[in-house]
Amino acid sequence: MVLNAERLPPMLRISKLTDYATVILARLAEEGAGQHTAVELAELTGIGLPTASKVLKGLQRGGLVASTRGARGGYTLARPAAAISAVDIIDAVEGPLGLTECASHPGQCGLEPSCRVGRSWQRVNVAIRRALGDVKLTQLIGREANAAPAADLAVVLGSRPGLRVRS
Amino acid sequence: MVLNAERLPPMLRISKLTDYATVILARLAEEGAGQHTAVELAELTGIGLPTASKVLKGLQRGGLVASTRGARGGYTLARPAAAISAVDIIDAVEGPLGLTECASHPGQCGLEPSCRVGRSWQRVNVAIRRALGDVKLTQLIGREANAAPAADLAVVLGSRPGLRVRS
DNA sequence: CCTAATAGGACTAAAATGGTCCTGAATGCA
DNA sequence: TGCATTCAGGACCATTTTAGTCCTATTAGG
Ligand code: FES
Ligand code: FES
């Protein structure tokens, strides 16, 4: 599909940084864990300080952690762990990861008329994001075996007009 | 989590090559489309010949297309389009993409005892793969608005012993 | 044999990733 | 006020991946 799309962010990706972020968030989510400095978090998690710091910055831009600067500053969860989802984490750390490459800027791909494949992958991606949005930090950490409904990929894919995906 | 894992394949990834593969498979899946040479497919899809060729090779290694060589050779779908799933395509093109990095070779990550986060991401990944396995080529192409059940991420995540995911 | 076609892999250029570091700005405290 | 602490924001670099090209077998027809 791509062929001549300009530089666009890749699709769904879960990489090391996201991993780190989850570990750090896990620490912050621990009971009674108030404020922690980047240094503390780095030591607690075993992640290198500069890297931990970078991750933390991403998380703060993404609005997942709140920060106080200056002496006695540090980081806290911006919202309760149950209100932080897997997509939130991924988006915060890896940037607003795009959909299919030629789908973001329609009209760029020369094959667009003859092919509906790109659109399909995009739907898949959206479905995955939706499902990932139902996975909360509490679940990633281990507590709370709650079960929220996830999007059904196949259904989303086969969506004819009128067929709705249950939210 | 990673910290000192040796070079392992990344997690779930859907990139350009996969895109190309889908377009090519779509052509091969067209009614009455028997054998096509790499050159034909390249022209039909607008993908560069060398690249198309590379993709085709991957698909053949993955067992998604059957090839005949020599004069009058070419490629065909190895199985009906309805029996080819999205994971099949991804795996074939991008190699057997791994799970979480530190989960593949257990014991490598120093944080393993204190953290169960990695395991969670792994479950997420497995769930996504499962869901992707229910998405068939026919659906990616556009026909067949069939709906097979997809795995429920949140349920998989919260799996305590005894809680089963509906297949 | 000679040609058409795939198989396999070496190789390259470009981009993303992971990681480090520096400079600046806020906050609290003596 | 001055100073130490701690985050914000980037610039920057090394390494790995990716996408893409090309070259050399190998296989099959005619
Ligand atoms: S090739 Fe870009 S839309 Fe299908
Ligand atoms: S850090 Fe490797 S298992 Fe959690």
Short mmCIF file of C-alpha atoms in Angstrom, two decimals, chain B residues 4-107:
data_model
loop_
_atom_site.label_atom_id
_atom_site.label_comp_id
_atom_site.label_asym_id
_atom_site.label_seq_id
_atom_site.Cartn_x
_atom_site.Cartn_y
_atom_site.Cartn_z
CA ASN B 4 19.95 -7.57 29.31
CA ALA B 5 17.98 -9.76 26.97
CA GLU B 6 19.93 -10.75 23.90
CA ARG B 7 18.66 -9.77 20.52
CA LEU B 8 15.14 -11.12 20.29
CA PRO B 9 12.45 -10.47 17.73
CA PRO B 10 10.19 -7.54 18.56
CA MET B 11 6.62 -7.89 19.55
CA LEU B 12 3.62 -7.47 17.43
CA ARG B 13 4.38 -5.42 14.41
CA ILE B 14 2.52 -4.62 11.25
CA SER B 15 4.67 -2.84 8.73
CA LYS B 16 4.91 -2.03 5.09
CA LEU B 17 6.01 -5.45 3.98
CA THR B 18 2.93 -6.97 5.51
CA ASP B 19 0.91 -4.44 3.65
CA TYR B 20 2.48 -5.43 0.39
CA ALA B 21 1.94 -9.07 1.17
CA THR B 22 -1.73 -8.50 1.70
CA VAL B 23 -2.11 -6.69 -1.59
CA ILE B 24 -0.32 -9.47 -3.40
CA LEU B 25 -2.34 -12.17 -1.70
CA ALA B 26 -5.45 -10.26 -2.60
CA ARG B 27 -4.55 -10.52 -6.27
CA LEU B 28 -3.84 -14.20 -5.97
CA ALA B 29 -7.16 -14.67 -4.24
CA GLU B 30 -9.13 -13.18 -7.07
CA GLU B 31 -11.51 -15.54 -8.74
CA GLY B 32 -10.00 -17.57 -11.45
CA ALA B 33 -6.60 -16.23 -10.65
CA GLY B 34 -4.49 -19.26 -11.27
CA GLN B 35 -0.78 -18.91 -11.46
CA HIS B 36 0.97 -15.58 -11.59
CA THR B 37 4.64 -14.88 -12.00
CA ALA B 38 6.38 -12.43 -9.73
CA VAL B 39 6.64 -10.03 -12.63
CA GLU B 40 2.92 -10.14 -13.28
CA LEU B 41 2.09 -9.62 -9.63
CA ALA B 42 4.50 -6.74 -9.38
CA GLU B 43 2.88 -5.04 -12.33
CA LEU B 44 -0.63 -5.76 -11.14
CA THR B 45 0.02 -4.37 -7.71
CA GLY B 46 2.39 -1.57 -8.54
CA ILE B 47 5.02 -2.85 -6.15
CA GLY B 48 8.61 -2.89 -7.29
CA LEU B 49 9.62 -6.23 -8.73
CA PRO B 50 12.53 -7.00 -6.39
CA THR B 51 10.45 -6.15 -3.39
CA ALA B 52 7.45 -8.08 -4.58
CA SER B 53 9.74 -11.00 -5.20
CA LYS B 54 11.11 -10.82 -1.70
CA VAL B 55 7.65 -10.73 -0.22
CA LEU B 56 6.61 -13.67 -2.33
CA LYS B 57 9.54 -15.67 -1.07
CA GLY B 58 8.55 -14.97 2.47
CA LEU B 59 5.00 -16.02 1.76
CA GLN B 60 6.21 -19.24 0.23
CA ARG B 61 8.43 -20.05 3.19
CA GLY B 62 5.45 -19.38 5.38
CA GLY B 63 3.47 -21.82 3.33
CA LEU B 64 0.88 -19.29 2.21
CA VAL B 65 1.64 -19.53 -1.47
CA ALA B 66 2.77 -22.45 -3.55
CA SER B 67 5.38 -21.91 -6.18
CA THR B 68 6.39 -23.65 -9.35
CA ARG B 69 9.71 -22.82 -10.81
CA GLY B 70 11.20 -22.99 -14.18
CA ALA B 71 9.58 -21.83 -17.35
CA ARG B 72 5.85 -21.26 -16.98
CA GLY B 73 6.29 -21.20 -13.25
CA GLY B 74 4.65 -18.82 -10.83
CA TYR B 75 2.75 -18.52 -7.60
CA THR B 76 -0.65 -19.66 -6.40
CA LEU B 77 -2.40 -19.52 -3.09
CA ALA B 78 -1.42 -22.59 -1.12
CA ARG B 79 -4.82 -22.77 0.54
CA PRO B 80 -8.18 -21.10 0.08
CA ALA B 81 -8.28 -17.47 1.10
CA ALA B 82 -10.66 -18.28 3.90
CA ALA B 83 -7.99 -20.45 5.46
CA ILE B 84 -5.36 -17.73 5.55
CA SER B 85 -5.40 -15.51 8.59
CA ALA B 86 -3.86 -12.18 9.42
CA VAL B 87 -1.34 -13.74 11.80
CA ASP B 88 -0.29 -16.12 9.10
CA ILE B 89 0.57 -13.19 6.89
CA ILE B 90 2.38 -11.28 9.58
CA ASP B 91 4.36 -14.29 10.70
CA ALA B 92 5.31 -15.19 7.17
CA VAL B 93 6.53 -11.74 6.25
CA GLU B 94 8.05 -10.49 9.46
CA GLY B 95 9.32 -13.76 10.74
CA PRO B 96 7.89 -15.52 13.77
CA LEU B 97 7.48 -12.32 15.71
CA GLY B 98 8.24 -12.81 19.34
CA LEU B 99 6.34 -12.01 22.43
CA THR B 100 7.63 -9.73 25.10
CA GLU B 101 11.37 -9.53 24.87
CA CYS B 102 12.29 -10.84 28.27
CA ALA B 103 9.59 -13.47 28.23
CA SER B 104 10.97 -15.62 25.45
CA HIS B 105 14.14 -16.60 27.23
CA PRO B 106 13.03 -16.77 30.85
CA GLY B 107 15.68 -16.21 33.44
#
